[in-house]
Coordinates of C-alpha atoms and ligand atoms in Angstrom, one line a residue:
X1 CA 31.2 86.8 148.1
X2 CA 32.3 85.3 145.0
X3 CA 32.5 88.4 143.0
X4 CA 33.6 90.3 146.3
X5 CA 36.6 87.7 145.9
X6 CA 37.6 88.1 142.4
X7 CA 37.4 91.7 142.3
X8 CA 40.0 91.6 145.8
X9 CA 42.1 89.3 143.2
X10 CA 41.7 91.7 140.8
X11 CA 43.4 94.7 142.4
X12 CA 45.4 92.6 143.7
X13 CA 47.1 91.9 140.2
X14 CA 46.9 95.1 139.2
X15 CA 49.0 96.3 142.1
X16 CA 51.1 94.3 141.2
X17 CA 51.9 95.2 137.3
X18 CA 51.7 98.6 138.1
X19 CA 54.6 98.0 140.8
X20 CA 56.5 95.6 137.7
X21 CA 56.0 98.6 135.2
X22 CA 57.1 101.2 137.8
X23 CA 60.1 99.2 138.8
X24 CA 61.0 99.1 134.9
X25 CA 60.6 102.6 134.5
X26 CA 62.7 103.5 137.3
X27 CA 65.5 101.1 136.0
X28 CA 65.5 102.5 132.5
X29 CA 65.3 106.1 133.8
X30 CA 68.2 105.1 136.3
X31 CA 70.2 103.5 133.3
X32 CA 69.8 106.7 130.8
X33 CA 70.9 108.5 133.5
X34 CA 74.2 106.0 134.4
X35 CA 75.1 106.1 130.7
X36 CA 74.7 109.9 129.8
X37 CA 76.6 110.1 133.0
X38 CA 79.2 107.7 131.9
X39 CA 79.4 109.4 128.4
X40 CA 80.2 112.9 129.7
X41 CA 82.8 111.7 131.8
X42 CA 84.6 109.1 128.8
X43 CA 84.5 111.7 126.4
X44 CA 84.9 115.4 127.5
X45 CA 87.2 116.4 125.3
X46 CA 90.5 118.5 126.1
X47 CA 88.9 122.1 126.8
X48 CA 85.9 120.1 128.9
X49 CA 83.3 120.3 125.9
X50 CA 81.1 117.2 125.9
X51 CA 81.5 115.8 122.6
X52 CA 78.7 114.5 120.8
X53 CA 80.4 113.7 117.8
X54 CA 81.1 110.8 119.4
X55 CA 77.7 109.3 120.1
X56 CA 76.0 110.1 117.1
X57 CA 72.9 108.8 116.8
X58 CA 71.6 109.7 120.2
X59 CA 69.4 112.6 118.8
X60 CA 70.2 112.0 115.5
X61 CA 68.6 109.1 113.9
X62 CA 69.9 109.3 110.3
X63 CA 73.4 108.4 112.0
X64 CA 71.9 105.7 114.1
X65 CA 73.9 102.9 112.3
X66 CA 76.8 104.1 113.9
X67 CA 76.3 103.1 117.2
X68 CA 76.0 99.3 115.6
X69 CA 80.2 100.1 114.6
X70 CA 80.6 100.2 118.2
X71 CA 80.4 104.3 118.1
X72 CA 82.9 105.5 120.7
X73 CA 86.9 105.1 120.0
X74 CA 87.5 103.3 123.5
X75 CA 85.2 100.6 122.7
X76 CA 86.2 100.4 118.8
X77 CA 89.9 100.5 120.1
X78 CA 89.3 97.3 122.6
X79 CA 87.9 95.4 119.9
X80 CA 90.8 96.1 117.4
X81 CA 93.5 95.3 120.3
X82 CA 91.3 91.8 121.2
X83 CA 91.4 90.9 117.3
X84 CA 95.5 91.9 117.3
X85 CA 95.9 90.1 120.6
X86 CA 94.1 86.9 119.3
X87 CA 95.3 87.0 115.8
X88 CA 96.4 83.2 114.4
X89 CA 96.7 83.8 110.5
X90 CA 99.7 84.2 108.7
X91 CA 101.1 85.2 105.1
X92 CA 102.8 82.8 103.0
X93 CA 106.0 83.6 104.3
X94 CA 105.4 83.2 107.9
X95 CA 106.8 86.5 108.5
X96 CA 103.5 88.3 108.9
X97 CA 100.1 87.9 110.8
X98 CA 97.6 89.3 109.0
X99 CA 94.4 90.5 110.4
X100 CA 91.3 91.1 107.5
X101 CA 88.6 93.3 108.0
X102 CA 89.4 94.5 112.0
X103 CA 86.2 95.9 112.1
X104 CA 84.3 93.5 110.8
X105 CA 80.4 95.0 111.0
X106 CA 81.4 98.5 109.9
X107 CA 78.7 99.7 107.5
X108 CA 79.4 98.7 104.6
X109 CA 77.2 97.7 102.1
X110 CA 77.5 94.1 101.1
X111 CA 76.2 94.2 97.6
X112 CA 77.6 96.5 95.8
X113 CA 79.1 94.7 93.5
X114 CA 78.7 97.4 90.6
X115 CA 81.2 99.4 91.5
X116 CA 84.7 100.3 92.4
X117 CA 86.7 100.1 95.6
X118 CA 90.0 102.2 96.3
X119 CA 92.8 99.8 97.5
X120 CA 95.0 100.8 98.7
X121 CA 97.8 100.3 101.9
X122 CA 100.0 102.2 104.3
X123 CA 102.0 102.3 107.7
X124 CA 99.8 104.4 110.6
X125 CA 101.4 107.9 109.6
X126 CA 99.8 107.7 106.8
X127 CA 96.3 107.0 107.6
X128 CA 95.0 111.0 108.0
X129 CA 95.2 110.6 104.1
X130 CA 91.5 108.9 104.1
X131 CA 90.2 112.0 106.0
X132 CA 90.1 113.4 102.3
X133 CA 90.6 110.5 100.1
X134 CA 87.0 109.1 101.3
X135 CA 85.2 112.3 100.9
X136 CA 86.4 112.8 97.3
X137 CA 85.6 109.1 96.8
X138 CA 82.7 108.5 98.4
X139 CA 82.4 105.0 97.6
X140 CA 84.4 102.0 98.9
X141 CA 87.7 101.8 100.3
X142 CA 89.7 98.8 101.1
X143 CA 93.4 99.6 103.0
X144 CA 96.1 97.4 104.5
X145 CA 97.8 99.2 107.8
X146 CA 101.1 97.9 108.2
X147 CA 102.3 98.3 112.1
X148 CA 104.5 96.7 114.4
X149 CA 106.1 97.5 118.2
X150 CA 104.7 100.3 119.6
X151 CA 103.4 102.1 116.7
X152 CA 100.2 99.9 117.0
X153 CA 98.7 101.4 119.6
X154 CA 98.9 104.9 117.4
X155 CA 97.6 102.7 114.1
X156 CA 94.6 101.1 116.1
X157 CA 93.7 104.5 118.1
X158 CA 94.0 106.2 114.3
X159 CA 91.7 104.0 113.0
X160 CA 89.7 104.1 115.6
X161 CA 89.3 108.0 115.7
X162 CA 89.1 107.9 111.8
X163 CA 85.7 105.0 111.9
X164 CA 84.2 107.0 115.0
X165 CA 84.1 110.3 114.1
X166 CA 84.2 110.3 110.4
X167 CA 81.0 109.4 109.0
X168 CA 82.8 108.8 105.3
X169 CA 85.4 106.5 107.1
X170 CA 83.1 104.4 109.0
X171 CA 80.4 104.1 105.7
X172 CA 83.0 103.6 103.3
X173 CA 86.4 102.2 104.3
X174 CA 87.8 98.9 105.1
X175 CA 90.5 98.2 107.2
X176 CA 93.1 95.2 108.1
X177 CA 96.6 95.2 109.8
X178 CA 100.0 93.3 108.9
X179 CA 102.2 93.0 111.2
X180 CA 105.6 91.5 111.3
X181 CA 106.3 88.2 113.7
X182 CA 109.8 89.7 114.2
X183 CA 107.9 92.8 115.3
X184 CA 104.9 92.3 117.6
X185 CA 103.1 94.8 118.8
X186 CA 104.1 95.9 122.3
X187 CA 101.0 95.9 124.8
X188 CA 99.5 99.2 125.9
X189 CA 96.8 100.7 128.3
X190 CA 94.0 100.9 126.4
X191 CA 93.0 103.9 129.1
X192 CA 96.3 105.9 128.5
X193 CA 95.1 107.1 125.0
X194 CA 93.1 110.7 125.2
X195 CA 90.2 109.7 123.4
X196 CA 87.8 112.2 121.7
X197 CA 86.7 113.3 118.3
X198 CA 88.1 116.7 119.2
X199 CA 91.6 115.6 118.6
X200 CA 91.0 116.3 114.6
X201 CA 93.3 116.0 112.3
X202 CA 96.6 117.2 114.9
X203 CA 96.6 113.7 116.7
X204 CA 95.7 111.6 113.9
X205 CA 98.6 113.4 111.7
X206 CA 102.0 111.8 111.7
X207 CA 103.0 111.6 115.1
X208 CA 106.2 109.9 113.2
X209 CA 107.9 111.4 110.4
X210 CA 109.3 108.1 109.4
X211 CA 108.7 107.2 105.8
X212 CA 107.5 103.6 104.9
X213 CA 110.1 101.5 104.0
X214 CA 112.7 104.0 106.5
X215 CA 112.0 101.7 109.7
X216 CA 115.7 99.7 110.2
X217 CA 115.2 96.4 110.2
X218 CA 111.4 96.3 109.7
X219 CA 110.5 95.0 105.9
X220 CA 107.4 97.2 104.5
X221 CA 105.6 94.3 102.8
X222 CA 103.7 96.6 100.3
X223 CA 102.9 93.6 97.5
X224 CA 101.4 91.8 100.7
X225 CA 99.5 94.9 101.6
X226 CA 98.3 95.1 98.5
X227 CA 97.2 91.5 98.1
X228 CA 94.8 91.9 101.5
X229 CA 93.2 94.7 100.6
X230 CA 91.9 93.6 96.8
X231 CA 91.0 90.0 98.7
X232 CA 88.5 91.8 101.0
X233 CA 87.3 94.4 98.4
X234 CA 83.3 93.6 97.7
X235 CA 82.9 94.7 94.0
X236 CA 83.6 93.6 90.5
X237 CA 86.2 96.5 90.3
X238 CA 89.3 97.9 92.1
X239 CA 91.2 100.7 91.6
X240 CA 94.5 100.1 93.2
X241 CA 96.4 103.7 94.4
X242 CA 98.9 104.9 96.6
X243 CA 96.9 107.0 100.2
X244 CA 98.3 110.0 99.3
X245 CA 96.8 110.4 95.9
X246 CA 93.8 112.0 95.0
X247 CA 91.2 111.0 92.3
X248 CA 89.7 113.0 90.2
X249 CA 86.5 114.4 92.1
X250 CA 84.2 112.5 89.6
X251 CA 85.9 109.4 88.8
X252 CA 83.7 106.8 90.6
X253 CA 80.3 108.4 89.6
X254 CA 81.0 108.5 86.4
X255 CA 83.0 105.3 85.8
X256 CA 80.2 103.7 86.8
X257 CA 78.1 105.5 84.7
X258 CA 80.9 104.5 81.3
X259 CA 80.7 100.5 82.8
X260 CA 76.6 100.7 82.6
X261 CA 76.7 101.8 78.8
X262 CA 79.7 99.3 77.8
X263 CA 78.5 96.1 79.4
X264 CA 80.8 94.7 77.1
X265 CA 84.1 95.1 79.4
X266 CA 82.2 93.4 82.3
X267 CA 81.5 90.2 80.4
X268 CA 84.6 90.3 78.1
X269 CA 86.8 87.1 78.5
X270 CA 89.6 89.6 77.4
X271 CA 91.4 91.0 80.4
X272 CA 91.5 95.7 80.2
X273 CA 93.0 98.2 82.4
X274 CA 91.6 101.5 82.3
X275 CA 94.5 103.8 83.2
X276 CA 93.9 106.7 84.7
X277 CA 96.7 109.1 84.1
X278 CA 98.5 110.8 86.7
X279 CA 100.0 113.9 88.1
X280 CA 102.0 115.5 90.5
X281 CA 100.6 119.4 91.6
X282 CA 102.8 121.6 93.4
X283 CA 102.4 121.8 97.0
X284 CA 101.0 125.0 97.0
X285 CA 98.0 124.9 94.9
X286 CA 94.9 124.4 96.6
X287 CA 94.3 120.8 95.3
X288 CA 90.8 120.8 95.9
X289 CA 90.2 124.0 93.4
X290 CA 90.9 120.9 90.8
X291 CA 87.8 119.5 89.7
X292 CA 88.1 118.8 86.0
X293 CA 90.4 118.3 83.3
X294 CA 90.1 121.8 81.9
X295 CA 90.5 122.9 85.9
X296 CA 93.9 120.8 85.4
X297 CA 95.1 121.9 82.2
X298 CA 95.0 125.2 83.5
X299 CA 98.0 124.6 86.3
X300 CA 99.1 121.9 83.8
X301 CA 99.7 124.8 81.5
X302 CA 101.5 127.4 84.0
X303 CA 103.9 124.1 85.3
X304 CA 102.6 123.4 88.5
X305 CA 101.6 120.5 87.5
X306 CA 103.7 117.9 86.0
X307 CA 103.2 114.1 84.9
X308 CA 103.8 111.6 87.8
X309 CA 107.7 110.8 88.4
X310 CA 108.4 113.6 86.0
X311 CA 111.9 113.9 88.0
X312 CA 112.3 110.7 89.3
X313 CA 111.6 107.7 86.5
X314 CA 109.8 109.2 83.4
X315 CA 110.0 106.3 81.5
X316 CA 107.9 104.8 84.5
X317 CA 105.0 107.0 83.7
X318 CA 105.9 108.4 80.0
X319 CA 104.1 105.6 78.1
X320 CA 100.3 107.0 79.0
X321 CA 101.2 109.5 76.1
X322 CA 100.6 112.9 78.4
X323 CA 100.6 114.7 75.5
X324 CA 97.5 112.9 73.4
X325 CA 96.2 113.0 76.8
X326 CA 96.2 116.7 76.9
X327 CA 94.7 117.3 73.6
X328 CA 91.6 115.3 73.9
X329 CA 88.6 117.4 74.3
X330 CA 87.0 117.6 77.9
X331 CA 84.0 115.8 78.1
X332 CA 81.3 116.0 80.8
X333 CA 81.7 112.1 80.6
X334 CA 83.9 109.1 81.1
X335 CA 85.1 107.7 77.3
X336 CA 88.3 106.0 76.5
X337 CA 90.5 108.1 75.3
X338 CA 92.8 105.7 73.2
X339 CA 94.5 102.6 73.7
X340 CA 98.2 102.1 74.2
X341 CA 101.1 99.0 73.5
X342 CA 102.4 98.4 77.0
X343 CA 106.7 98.9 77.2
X344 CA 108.7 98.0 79.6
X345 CA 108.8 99.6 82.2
X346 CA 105.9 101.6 82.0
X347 CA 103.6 101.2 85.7
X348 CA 100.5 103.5 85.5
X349 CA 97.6 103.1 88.2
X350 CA 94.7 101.4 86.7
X351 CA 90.7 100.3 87.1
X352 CA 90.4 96.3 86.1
X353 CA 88.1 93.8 87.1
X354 CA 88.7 92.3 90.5
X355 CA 88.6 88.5 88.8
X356 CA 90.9 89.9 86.3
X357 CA 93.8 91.0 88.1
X358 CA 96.9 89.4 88.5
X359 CA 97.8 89.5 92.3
X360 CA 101.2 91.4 93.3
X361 CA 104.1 89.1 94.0
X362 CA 104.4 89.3 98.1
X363 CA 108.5 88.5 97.7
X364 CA 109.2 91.9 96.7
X365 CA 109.1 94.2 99.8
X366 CA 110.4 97.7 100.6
X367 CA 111.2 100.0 97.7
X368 CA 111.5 98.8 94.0
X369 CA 109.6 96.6 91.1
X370 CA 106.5 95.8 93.2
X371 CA 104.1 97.7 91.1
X372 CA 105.9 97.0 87.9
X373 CA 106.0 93.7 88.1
X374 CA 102.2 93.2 88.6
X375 CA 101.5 96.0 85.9
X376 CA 104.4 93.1 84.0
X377 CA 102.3 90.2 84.3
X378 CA 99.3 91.5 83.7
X379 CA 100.6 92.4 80.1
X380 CA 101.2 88.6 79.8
X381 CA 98.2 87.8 80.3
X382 CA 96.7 89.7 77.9
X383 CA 95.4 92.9 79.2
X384 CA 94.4 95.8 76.9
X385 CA 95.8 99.4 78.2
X386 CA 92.8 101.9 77.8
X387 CA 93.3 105.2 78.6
X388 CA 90.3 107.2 80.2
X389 CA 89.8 110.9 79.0
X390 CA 88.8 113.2 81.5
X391 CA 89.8 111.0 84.6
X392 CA 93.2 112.0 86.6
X393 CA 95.0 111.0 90.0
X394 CA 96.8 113.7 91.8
X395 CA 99.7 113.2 94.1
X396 CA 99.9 116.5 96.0
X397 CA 103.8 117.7 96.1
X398 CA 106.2 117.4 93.3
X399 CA 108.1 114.2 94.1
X400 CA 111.6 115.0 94.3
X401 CA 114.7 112.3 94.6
X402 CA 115.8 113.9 98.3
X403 CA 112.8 112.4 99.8
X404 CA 114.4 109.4 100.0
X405 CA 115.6 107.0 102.5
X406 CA 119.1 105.3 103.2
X407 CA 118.8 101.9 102.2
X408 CA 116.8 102.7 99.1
X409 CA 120.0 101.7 96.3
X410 CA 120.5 98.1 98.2
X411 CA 116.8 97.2 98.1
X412 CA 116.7 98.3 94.7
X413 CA 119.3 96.0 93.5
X414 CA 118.1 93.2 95.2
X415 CA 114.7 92.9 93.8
X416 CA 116.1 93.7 90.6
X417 CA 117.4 90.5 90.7
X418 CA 114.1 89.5 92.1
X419 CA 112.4 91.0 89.1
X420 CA 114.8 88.6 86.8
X421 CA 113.8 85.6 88.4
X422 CA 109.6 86.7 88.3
X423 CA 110.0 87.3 84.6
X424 CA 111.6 83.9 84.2
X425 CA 108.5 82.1 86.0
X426 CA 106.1 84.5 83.8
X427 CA 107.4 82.4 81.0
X428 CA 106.5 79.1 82.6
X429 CA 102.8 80.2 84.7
X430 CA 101.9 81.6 80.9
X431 CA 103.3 79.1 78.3
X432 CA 100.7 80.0 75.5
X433 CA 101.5 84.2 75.9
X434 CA 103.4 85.3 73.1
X435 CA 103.9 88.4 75.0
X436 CA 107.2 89.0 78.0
X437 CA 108.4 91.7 79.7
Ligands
LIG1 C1 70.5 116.3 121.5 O1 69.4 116.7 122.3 C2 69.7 117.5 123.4 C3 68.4 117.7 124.1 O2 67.3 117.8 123.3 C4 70.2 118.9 122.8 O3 70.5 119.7 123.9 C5 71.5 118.6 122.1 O4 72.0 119.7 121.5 C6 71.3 117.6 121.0 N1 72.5 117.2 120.4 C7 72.7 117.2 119.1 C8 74.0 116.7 118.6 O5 71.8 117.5 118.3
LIG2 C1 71.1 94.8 98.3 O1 70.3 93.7 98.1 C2 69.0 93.9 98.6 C3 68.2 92.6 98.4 O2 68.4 92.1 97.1 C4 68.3 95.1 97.9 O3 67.0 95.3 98.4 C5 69.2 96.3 98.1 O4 68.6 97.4 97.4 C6 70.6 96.1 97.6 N1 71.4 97.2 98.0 C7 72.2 97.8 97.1 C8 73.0 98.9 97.5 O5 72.3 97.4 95.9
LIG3 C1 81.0 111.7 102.1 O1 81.5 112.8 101.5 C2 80.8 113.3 100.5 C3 81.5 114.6 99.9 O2 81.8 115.4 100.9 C4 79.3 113.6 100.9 O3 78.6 114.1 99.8 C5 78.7 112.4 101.4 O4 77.4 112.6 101.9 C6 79.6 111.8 102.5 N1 79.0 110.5 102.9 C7 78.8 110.2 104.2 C8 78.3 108.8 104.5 O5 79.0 111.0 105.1

């Protein structure tokens, strides 16, 4: 009776898991089905194709991280517009809130610290640039995204697009927002944005034609910008460009490479930039067909392409000696090429140590003296200009004074002024350089 009893008991209990694992089944089954379900319905794109772009990682386990990012636009777009909603931190000035890292948890790796992140900074039109920029990186990217009124829900669904259906973006790039008090962002349905990977390039390209510093009565911030995006930047060097400039395809590899076999310049007390000269190319050569210096000489050599601000402020650019440039041999390696006095008012772009680096003066906004006066004071302190052989930035179109916008002369002038009164306090923050500007 006894052992009639427990076996009764037994079944009993193993009715009863087999209901509880059935039950689960059925759930999970029923859930799968609820979110496939939900998926085709969030993201068929335009011509009804179910995009799986989108949710990576389903099949596809080598692109499994994404889904940690967030994975689908909507979602990544929520989170952005929370952080923008709840946002309490503010620049010096009080003019700006400043959100770092709006996608905190993108996969980045954290400790790379031997190597070198992009920074750079923009307004929304301009953030299709990373599209290729990260590609021909491929390595980390920190950028600043200035928006404000209603151009913030194009900069967050932009940014959005870019982390969720570029795998470079979301593995490589960085992003925070600036945004003017005067100039909040105007609230938007999160549901009216057409949301799909299938959009490309055509939605995420200026909508806007405006340049930067064109908005009226909107100040461009750019030394701010700036200033964000080497603060978040994770490793011992930046490189700080503008977005619509191209590296040359190599640079990071083999920078790192040139860093490894001169240990020196990562534990020198002595302060060196390594500029890396640039060019403009002619709009229509295929800029990607550039690979190498000997690739550049060649176009170099039939004029379509010239130093950067050929037309529009040689003397900005002239110093990097173009000419000894061009002569040095092409190595299949990073070297210095030679080393150069720094004159006024010479501003090339430049690899330093993150610790090194002089941060950008946030007063000067809109157009003029807000790279030179960095490039200014980091002369007073005492950095070395080394020019790298065989490394190159690009800007892709000829740059050409008509490009121009209105207010361009006034703004000028006024942080010319500016630029008098930042030399003055050089003189005082470094009492012991025997060096001004
Ligand atoms: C995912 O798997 C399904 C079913 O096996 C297949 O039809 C689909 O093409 C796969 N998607 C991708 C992106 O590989
Ligand atoms: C990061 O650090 C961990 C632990 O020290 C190490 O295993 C990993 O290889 C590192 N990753 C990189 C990219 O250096
Ligand atoms: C980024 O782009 C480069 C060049 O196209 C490619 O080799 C690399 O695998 C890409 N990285 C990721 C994470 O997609």
């Amino acid at each position: 009776m006894a052992v009639f009893r427990h076996f009764r008991h037994c079944t009993f209990w193993k009715l009863i898991v087999i209901l509880v694992l059935a039950t689960i089944m059925l759930q999970t089954w029923h859930m799968m089905m609820l979110f496939q379900l939900e998926s085709k319905v969030r993201y068929k794109s335009s011509n009804g194709e179910i995009q799986n772009e989108v949710f990576p990682g389903k099949n596809d386990t080598s692109q499994g991280q994404r889904q940690e990012t967030g994975g689908s636009i909507e979602y990544l777009m929520k989170k952005m517009w929370e952080k923008v909603r709840a946002a309490n931190v503010f620049d010096q000035s009080g003019s700006y809130v400043v959100i770092d890292n709006i996608l905190e948890g993108s996969n980045i790796e954290e400790n790379r610290t031997q190597d070198v992140t992009i920074v750079t900074q923009c307004s929304s039109n301009h953030l299709h640039h990373l599209l290729t920029l990260s590609k021909i990186w491929n390595g980390p990217i920190s950028v600043s995204v200035f928006t404000h009124d209603q151009d913030t829900q194009f900069a967050i669904y932009t940014i959005a697009y870019l982390i969720a259906c570029v795998k470079n973006v979301s593995k490589q790039v960085l992003f925070h927002i600036a945004i003017p008090v005067q100039n909040l962002p105007i609230p938007f349905d999160l549901h009216d944005t057409t949301v799909s990977c299938n959009d490309r390039t055509d939605t995420v390209q200026s909508k806007s034609e405006h340049l930067n510093y064109g908005v009226e009565g909107v100040e461009y911030p750019n030394n701010l910008l700036r200033n964000i995006a080497i603060h978040a930047a994770k490793t011992s060097f930046v490189f700080i460009i503008d977005i619509d400039t191209l590296p040359s395809p190599d640079l990071r590899v083999s920078f790192n490479v040139f860093i490894k076999r001169h240990k020196q310049f990562i534990d020198s007390s002595s302060p060196i930039a390594f500029v890396v000269p640039s060019f403009e190319v002619n709009s229509k050569v295929d800029i990607s067909s550039i690979h190498t210096k000997t690739d550049l000489k060649k176009v170099w050599s039939d004029s379509k392409v010239r130093p950067f601000y050929f037309e529009l402020c040689w003397k900005c650019q002239r110093y990097t000696d173009y000419e000894q440039w061009g002569q040095l041999p092409d190595f299949d390696f990073l070297e210095i090429g030679y080393f150069v006095d720094w004159e006024d008012p010479w501003e090339p772009f430049f690899i330093a140590k993150k610790s090194d680096l002089p941060l950008y003066d946030e007063r000067f906004r809109q157009y003029g003296f807000n790279r030179i006066s960095q490039v200014c004071e980091s002369y007073v302190k005492g950095f070395r200009f080394a020019v790298l052989n065989n490394a190159f930035l690009l800007h892709h179109e000829f740059k050409v004074p008509k490009n121009f916008h209105a207010k361009k002369e006034e703004e000028q002038n006024r942080n010319r002024q500016l630029f008098r009164e930042f030399k003055k306090e050089l003189k005082l923050k470094y009492p012991m350089s025997d060096r001004s500007c």
